Coordinates of C-alpha atoms and ligand atoms in Angstrom, one line a residue:
X1 CA -3.9 -27.7 -10.0
X2 CA -4.9 -24.0 -10.1
X3 CA -4.9 -22.0 -6.9
X4 CA -8.5 -21.6 -5.7
X5 CA -8.9 -17.8 -5.1
X6 CA -11.5 -15.6 -3.5
X7 CA -11.7 -11.8 -3.4
X8 CA -13.3 -10.0 -0.4
X9 CA -14.8 -6.6 -1.5
X10 CA -16.3 -5.9 -4.9
X11 CA -15.5 -2.2 -5.0
X12 CA -13.0 -0.4 -7.3
X13 CA -10.0 -2.4 -6.1
X14 CA -11.8 -5.7 -5.6
X15 CA -12.9 -5.5 -9.3
X16 CA -9.3 -4.6 -10.3
X17 CA -8.1 -7.7 -8.6
X18 CA -10.8 -9.8 -10.3
X19 CA -9.8 -8.4 -13.7
X20 CA -6.1 -9.1 -13.0
X21 CA -6.6 -12.5 -11.6
X22 CA -8.5 -13.6 -14.7
X23 CA -5.2 -13.2 -16.5
X24 CA -3.1 -15.3 -14.1
X25 CA -2.8 -18.8 -15.6
X26 CA -2.1 -20.5 -12.3
X27 CA -5.1 -19.0 -10.4
X28 CA -8.8 -19.7 -10.6
X29 CA -11.2 -17.2 -9.0
X30 CA -13.9 -19.2 -7.4
X31 CA -15.9 -16.6 -5.5
X32 CA -16.3 -12.9 -4.6
X33 CA -17.7 -11.6 -1.3
X34 CA -19.2 -8.2 -0.5
X35 CA -21.9 -7.5 2.2
X36 CA -23.5 -4.7 0.2
X37 CA -26.7 -6.1 -1.4
X38 CA -26.0 -7.0 -5.1
X39 CA -22.4 -5.8 -5.2
X40 CA -20.7 -9.2 -5.3
X41 CA -23.4 -10.6 -7.7
X42 CA -23.0 -7.7 -10.1
X43 CA -19.2 -8.0 -10.1
X44 CA -19.4 -11.8 -10.5
X45 CA -21.8 -11.5 -13.5
X46 CA -19.7 -8.8 -15.1
X47 CA -16.3 -10.4 -14.5
X48 CA -17.1 -14.0 -15.0
X49 CA -16.8 -15.2 -11.3
X50 CA -18.8 -18.4 -10.7
X51 CA -20.0 -17.6 -7.1
X52 CA -21.0 -14.4 -5.2
X53 CA -21.6 -14.2 -1.5
X54 CA -22.9 -11.6 1.0
X55 CA -21.7 -13.8 3.9
X56 CA -18.0 -14.4 4.4
X57 CA -18.3 -17.5 6.6
X58 CA -20.5 -19.2 4.0
X59 CA -18.0 -18.5 1.3
X60 CA -15.1 -19.8 3.4
X61 CA -17.0 -23.0 4.2
X62 CA -18.4 -23.7 0.8
X63 CA -15.4 -22.7 -1.4
X64 CA -12.4 -23.4 0.8
X65 CA -10.2 -20.9 -1.1
X66 CA -6.4 -21.5 -0.9
X67 CA -5.8 -17.8 -1.7
X68 CA -7.8 -14.8 -0.4
X69 CA -7.4 -11.2 -1.6
X70 CA -8.7 -8.8 1.0
X71 CA -9.9 -5.7 -0.8
X72 CA -12.5 -4.4 1.7
X73 CA -12.2 -1.1 3.6
X74 CA -9.3 -1.1 6.0
X75 CA -11.6 -1.4 9.1
X76 CA -12.1 -5.1 8.0
X77 CA -8.6 -6.0 6.9
X78 CA -7.4 -7.5 10.2
X79 CA -10.5 -9.6 11.0
X80 CA -10.8 -10.9 7.4
X81 CA -7.1 -11.6 6.9
X82 CA -7.0 -13.4 10.3
X83 CA -10.1 -15.4 9.4
X84 CA -8.5 -16.4 6.1
X85 CA -5.3 -17.5 7.7
X86 CA -7.2 -19.5 10.3
X87 CA -9.1 -21.3 7.5
X88 CA -5.7 -22.2 6.0
X89 CA -5.6 -19.6 3.1
X90 CA -2.7 -17.5 1.9
X91 CA -3.5 -13.7 1.9
X92 CA -2.8 -10.6 -0.1
X93 CA -4.2 -7.7 1.9
X94 CA -4.8 -4.3 0.4
X95 CA -3.2 -1.2 1.8
X96 CA -3.2 0.2 4.4
X97 CA -2.7 -3.0 6.4
X98 CA -5.2 -2.2 9.1
X99 CA -6.3 0.4 11.7
X100 CA -3.5 0.3 14.3
X101 CA -0.4 -1.4 15.6
X102 CA -2.2 -4.2 17.6
X103 CA -4.1 -5.3 14.6
X104 CA -0.9 -5.4 12.5
X105 CA 0.8 -7.6 15.1
X106 CA -2.3 -9.9 15.2
X107 CA -2.3 -10.3 11.4
X108 CA 1.4 -11.3 11.5
X109 CA 0.9 -13.7 14.4
X110 CA -2.0 -15.4 12.7
X111 CA 0.0 -15.8 9.4
X112 CA 2.9 -17.3 11.3
X113 CA 0.7 -19.6 13.4
X114 CA -1.0 -20.9 10.3
X115 CA 2.2 -21.1 8.4
X116 CA 0.7 -19.3 5.5
X117 CA 2.1 -16.7 3.1
X118 CA 1.2 -13.0 3.2
X119 CA 1.8 -10.1 0.9
X120 CA 0.2 -6.7 0.2
X121 CA -1.1 -4.8 -2.8
X122 CA 2.0 -2.6 -3.5
X123 CA 2.3 -2.4 -7.2
X124 CA 5.4 -0.2 -7.2
X125 CA 7.4 -3.2 -6.1
X126 CA 6.9 -4.6 -9.6
X127 CA 9.1 -1.8 -11.0
X128 CA 12.2 -3.5 -12.4
X129 CA 14.2 -0.3 -12.2
X130 CA 13.3 0.0 -8.5
X131 CA 14.4 -3.6 -8.0
X132 CA 17.7 -2.8 -9.6
X133 CA 18.0 0.3 -7.5
X134 CA 17.4 -1.7 -4.3
X135 CA 20.3 -4.0 -5.3
X136 CA 22.5 -1.1 -6.2
X137 CA 22.0 0.5 -2.8
X138 CA 22.4 -2.8 -1.0
X139 CA 25.8 -3.2 -2.7
X140 CA 26.9 0.2 -1.5
X141 CA 26.5 2.0 -4.8
X142 CA 25.2 5.2 -3.1
X143 CA 27.5 4.9 -0.1
X144 CA 26.0 5.6 3.2
X145 CA 22.4 6.8 2.8
X146 CA 21.6 9.7 5.1
X147 CA 18.2 11.0 3.9
X148 CA 15.2 10.0 1.7
X149 CA 12.6 12.4 0.4
X150 CA 9.1 10.9 -0.2
X151 CA 6.2 12.8 -1.7
X152 CA 2.9 12.2 -3.4
X153 CA -0.8 12.6 -3.5
X154 CA -3.5 13.6 -6.0
X155 CA -4.2 16.6 -8.0
X156 CA -7.3 18.1 -6.3
X157 CA -8.9 14.8 -5.7
X158 CA -10.0 12.7 -2.7
X159 CA -10.4 9.0 -3.7
X160 CA -13.8 8.1 -5.0
X161 CA -16.2 6.0 -2.8
X162 CA -18.0 6.0 0.6
X163 CA -15.1 5.0 2.9
X164 CA -11.8 6.7 2.1
X165 CA -12.8 10.1 3.6
X166 CA -14.0 8.5 6.9
X167 CA -11.3 7.7 9.4
X168 CA -13.5 5.1 11.2
X169 CA -13.3 3.0 8.1
X170 CA -10.1 4.0 6.4
X171 CA -7.5 4.5 9.2
X172 CA -6.4 7.8 7.7
X173 CA -6.4 10.1 4.7
X174 CA -3.6 10.8 2.2
X175 CA -0.8 9.3 4.3
X176 CA -2.6 5.9 5.0
X177 CA -4.3 5.6 1.6
X178 CA -1.9 7.1 -0.9
X179 CA 1.5 7.8 0.5
X180 CA 1.5 4.3 1.9
X181 CA 2.4 3.0 -1.6
X182 CA 5.5 5.2 -2.1
X183 CA 6.5 5.0 1.6
X184 CA 6.5 1.2 1.3
X185 CA 8.5 1.4 -1.9
X186 CA 11.1 3.7 -0.3
X187 CA 11.5 1.6 2.8
X188 CA 11.8 -1.6 0.6
X189 CA 14.5 0.0 -1.7
X190 CA 16.4 1.2 1.4
X191 CA 16.5 -2.4 2.8
X192 CA 13.9 -1.5 5.6
X193 CA 15.9 0.6 8.1
X194 CA 14.4 0.4 11.6
X195 CA 12.1 3.4 12.3
X196 CA 12.6 4.9 15.7
X197 CA 10.7 8.2 16.0
X198 CA 8.2 10.2 13.9
X199 CA 7.2 13.8 14.1
X200 CA 4.3 14.9 11.9
X201 CA 1.5 17.4 11.3
X202 CA -1.8 16.7 9.6
X203 CA -4.2 19.3 8.1
X204 CA -7.5 19.2 6.3
X205 CA -7.9 21.9 3.7
X206 CA -11.1 20.6 2.1
X207 CA -13.6 22.0 4.6
X208 CA -11.9 25.4 4.5
X209 CA -12.1 25.9 0.7
X210 CA -14.9 28.1 -0.6
X211 CA -15.6 25.7 -3.5
X212 CA -14.2 22.2 -2.4
X213 CA -13.7 19.5 -5.1
X214 CA -16.0 16.6 -3.9
X215 CA -16.0 13.5 -6.0
X216 CA -16.6 11.0 -3.2
X217 CA -20.0 9.8 -2.1
X218 CA -20.9 12.1 0.8
X219 CA -20.4 15.7 1.9
X220 CA -17.7 17.8 3.5
X221 CA -19.3 17.3 7.0
X222 CA -18.5 13.6 6.8
X223 CA -14.7 14.0 6.2
X224 CA -12.6 13.0 9.2
X225 CA -9.2 12.4 7.6
X226 CA -6.3 14.6 6.7
X227 CA -5.7 15.7 3.1
X228 CA -2.3 17.2 3.8
X229 CA 0.5 15.9 6.0
X230 CA 4.2 16.3 6.5
X231 CA 6.3 13.9 8.5
X232 CA 9.9 13.5 9.6
X233 CA 11.2 10.0 10.5
X234 CA 14.4 9.0 12.3
X235 CA 15.9 5.6 11.7
X236 CA 18.1 3.5 14.0
X237 CA 21.0 3.7 11.4
X238 CA 21.1 7.6 11.8
X239 CA 19.4 8.3 8.5
X240 CA 16.1 10.3 8.2
X241 CA 13.1 10.6 5.9
X242 CA 10.8 13.4 5.0
X243 CA 7.3 12.6 3.8
X244 CA 4.8 15.0 2.1
X245 CA 1.3 13.9 1.2
X246 CA -1.4 16.0 -0.4
X247 CA -4.7 15.0 -1.9
X248 CA -5.4 18.6 -3.0
X249 CA -2.2 19.3 -4.9
X250 CA -1.9 22.3 -7.2
X251 CA -2.1 21.1 -10.9
X252 CA 1.6 21.8 -11.5
X253 CA 2.9 19.9 -8.5
X254 CA 5.3 17.1 -9.0
X255 CA 3.4 13.8 -8.8
X256 CA 4.6 11.0 -6.6
X257 CA 8.1 9.6 -5.9
X258 CA 11.1 9.4 -3.7
X259 CA 14.7 10.3 -3.9
X260 CA 17.5 8.7 -1.9
X261 CA 20.5 10.9 -0.8
X262 CA 23.7 8.9 -0.2
X263 CA 27.2 10.2 0.4
X264 CA 28.1 9.3 -3.2
X265 CA 25.1 10.8 -5.0
X266 CA 21.3 10.8 -5.5
X267 CA 18.9 8.1 -6.8
X268 CA 15.3 8.8 -7.9
X269 CA 12.4 6.3 -7.8
X270 CA 11.6 4.9 -11.3
X271 CA 14.8 6.3 -12.9
X272 CA 17.5 4.0 -14.4
X273 CA 20.0 6.9 -14.0
X274 CA 21.6 7.3 -10.6
X275 CA 23.4 10.7 -10.3
X276 CA 26.7 10.0 -8.7
X277 CA 28.8 13.0 -7.7
X278 CA 32.5 13.7 -8.0
X279 CA 33.3 17.2 -6.6
X280 CA 30.7 19.4 -8.3
X281 CA 30.3 17.1 -11.3
X282 CA 27.4 14.7 -11.8
X283 CA 28.5 11.3 -13.2
X284 CA 25.5 9.4 -14.4
X285 CA 25.4 5.7 -13.7
X286 CA 22.9 3.5 -15.6
X287 CA 21.2 0.7 -13.7
X288 CA 20.8 -2.6 -15.6
X289 CA 17.1 -3.5 -15.3
X290 CA 14.7 -5.9 -17.0
X291 CA 11.7 -4.3 -18.8
X292 CA 8.7 -3.8 -16.5
X293 CA 5.8 -6.2 -16.7
X294 CA 2.9 -4.9 -18.8
X295 CA 0.4 -5.0 -16.0
X296 CA 1.7 -4.6 -12.4
X297 CA -1.4 -6.0 -10.7
X298 CA -1.3 -9.2 -12.9
X299 CA 2.4 -9.5 -12.2
X300 CA 1.8 -9.1 -8.4
X301 CA -0.7 -12.0 -8.4
X302 CA 1.4 -14.2 -10.7
X303 CA 4.4 -13.8 -8.3
X304 CA 2.4 -14.5 -5.2
X305 CA 0.6 -17.5 -6.7
X306 CA 4.0 -18.9 -7.8
X307 CA 5.2 -18.4 -4.2
X308 CA 2.1 -20.3 -2.9
X309 CA 3.2 -23.1 -5.2
X310 CA 6.7 -23.0 -3.7
X311 CA 8.3 -21.1 -6.6
X312 CA 9.9 -17.9 -5.2
X313 CA 9.0 -15.8 -2.2
X314 CA 6.2 -13.5 -1.2
X315 CA 7.1 -9.9 -2.1
X316 CA 6.3 -8.2 1.2
X317 CA 8.0 -9.3 4.3
X318 CA 6.3 -9.1 7.7
X319 CA 9.0 -6.7 9.0
X320 CA 8.4 -4.4 6.1
X321 CA 4.6 -4.3 6.5
X322 CA 5.0 -3.6 10.2
X323 CA 7.5 -0.8 9.6
X324 CA 5.1 1.0 7.2
X325 CA 2.3 0.5 9.7
X326 CA 4.4 1.8 12.6
X327 CA 5.3 4.9 10.7
X328 CA 1.6 5.6 9.7
X329 CA 0.5 5.0 13.3
X330 CA 3.3 7.3 14.5
X331 CA 2.2 10.0 12.0
X332 CA -1.3 10.1 13.4
X333 CA -0.2 9.9 17.0
X334 CA 2.4 12.6 16.6
X335 CA 0.0 14.9 14.8
X336 CA -2.7 14.4 17.5
X337 CA -0.2 15.0 20.4
X338 CA 1.8 17.8 18.7
X339 CA 5.2 16.2 19.4
X340 CA 7.6 13.6 18.2
X341 CA 6.7 10.0 19.2
X342 CA 8.6 6.8 19.4
X343 CA 7.4 4.1 17.1
Ligands
NAD401 N1 -3.5 -0.9 -4.5 C1 -4.1 0.1 -5.0 O1 -3.7 0.8 -5.9 C2 -5.5 0.5 -4.4 C3 -6.3 1.4 -5.1 C4 -7.6 1.7 -4.5 C5 -7.9 1.1 -3.3 N2 -7.1 0.3 -2.7 C6 -7.5 -0.3 -1.4 O2 -8.5 -1.3 -1.7 C7 -9.4 -1.4 -0.6 C8 -10.8 -1.1 -1.1 O3 -10.9 0.2 -1.7 P1 -11.8 0.5 -2.9 O4 -11.2 1.7 -3.6 O5 -12.1 -0.7 -3.7 O6 -13.1 1.0 -2.1 P2 -14.6 1.1 -2.7 O7 -15.3 2.1 -1.9 O8 -14.6 1.3 -4.2 O9 -15.2 -0.4 -2.4 C9 -15.2 -0.9 -1.1 C10 -16.1 -2.2 -1.2 O10 -16.0 -2.9 0.0 C11 -17.3 -3.3 0.3 N3 -17.4 -3.6 1.7 C12 -18.0 -2.9 2.8 N4 -17.8 -3.6 3.9 C13 -17.2 -4.7 3.6 C14 -16.8 -5.9 4.4 N5 -17.0 -5.9 5.7 N6 -16.2 -6.9 3.7 C15 -15.9 -6.8 2.4 N7 -16.3 -5.8 1.6 C16 -16.9 -4.8 2.2 C17 -18.2 -2.2 -0.1 O11 -19.6 -2.7 -0.3 C18 -17.6 -1.8 -1.5 O12 -18.1 -2.6 -2.5 C19 -8.9 -0.3 0.4 O13 -8.1 -0.9 1.4 C20 -8.1 0.6 -0.4 O14 -7.2 1.4 0.3 C21 -5.9 0.0 -3.2

């Protein structure tokens, strides 16, 4: 029997999930929910979903989905994920997980209590090269890892929509919405070292620009998130991480990625070549990796649906989701307090 699936939120990402789920043989999308008048009905009509709802409780009672995809603004992630777990569904929650640490703990507690599976929408984890790199590092191929550089953002571009630029809905700006992807991937590849402290600064450049690029719905006066941030994280194993996020990057900036510095060399996200070092020479080591899936969102759902059916495991572990959330919360606390904070 196919896994009865519902999607919460019919915006950009909700629609992307609907498109991807239609290609997953083992899943059947039965309904979409969005409280905005007409949004769910329009997405349902365009993407071939049988039922559209503007009331979440009604959907849960009438459709009894086994799998729920939470693609609403982050303000609603915790309440909707917990409602889904309590109704017996498995959950894929979009990033960022939620608005603070207490909500994150509550999501994990609800999943454990219900005995349901949980994952998040982190498509970089579908990279087969990164999976091979994770294994290479776990086997000691880089020796002791002492530092990881993480960076990313957009070229002069806040995300489109009504929510991403408003902290009360989004939890944060470039760090919570964009860096969260590459931060999760870096922590996962490293084997999830325990974060201990974070020191960060946040800055908003948009409202200081004479001619700001605005492609979201609203004006500069509504913006309450950072568009630039730098953070330093210390881990319990003695290693560290630097994180740079920028939504208003110069056009020639390097896009998004991470590099891992180990005592034996350097590895870069997405690259099959690890640069091992002998004295001053670079000795390239090629990772053996399967080809990437054609569509990472389809692959993400296919893996999770298989896990729901008892074949394989959910991609994102609770400890990993919590580590990412603790670092993000630490970034905003540290920036607000102007000092290093424990996470
Ligand atoms: N994984 C990715 O690559 C990726 C990319 C973009 C967005 N996202 C994430 O997806 C989520 C949605 O972002 P988006 O870009 O689709 O935003 P969006 O602004 O395009 O759409 C948000 C939708 O949520 C609806 N909504 C409002 N309140 C709601 C509620 N209480 N319950 C359900 N829906 C509600 C809105 O009506 C709107 O249709 C966010 O968490 C975002 O960070 C992930």
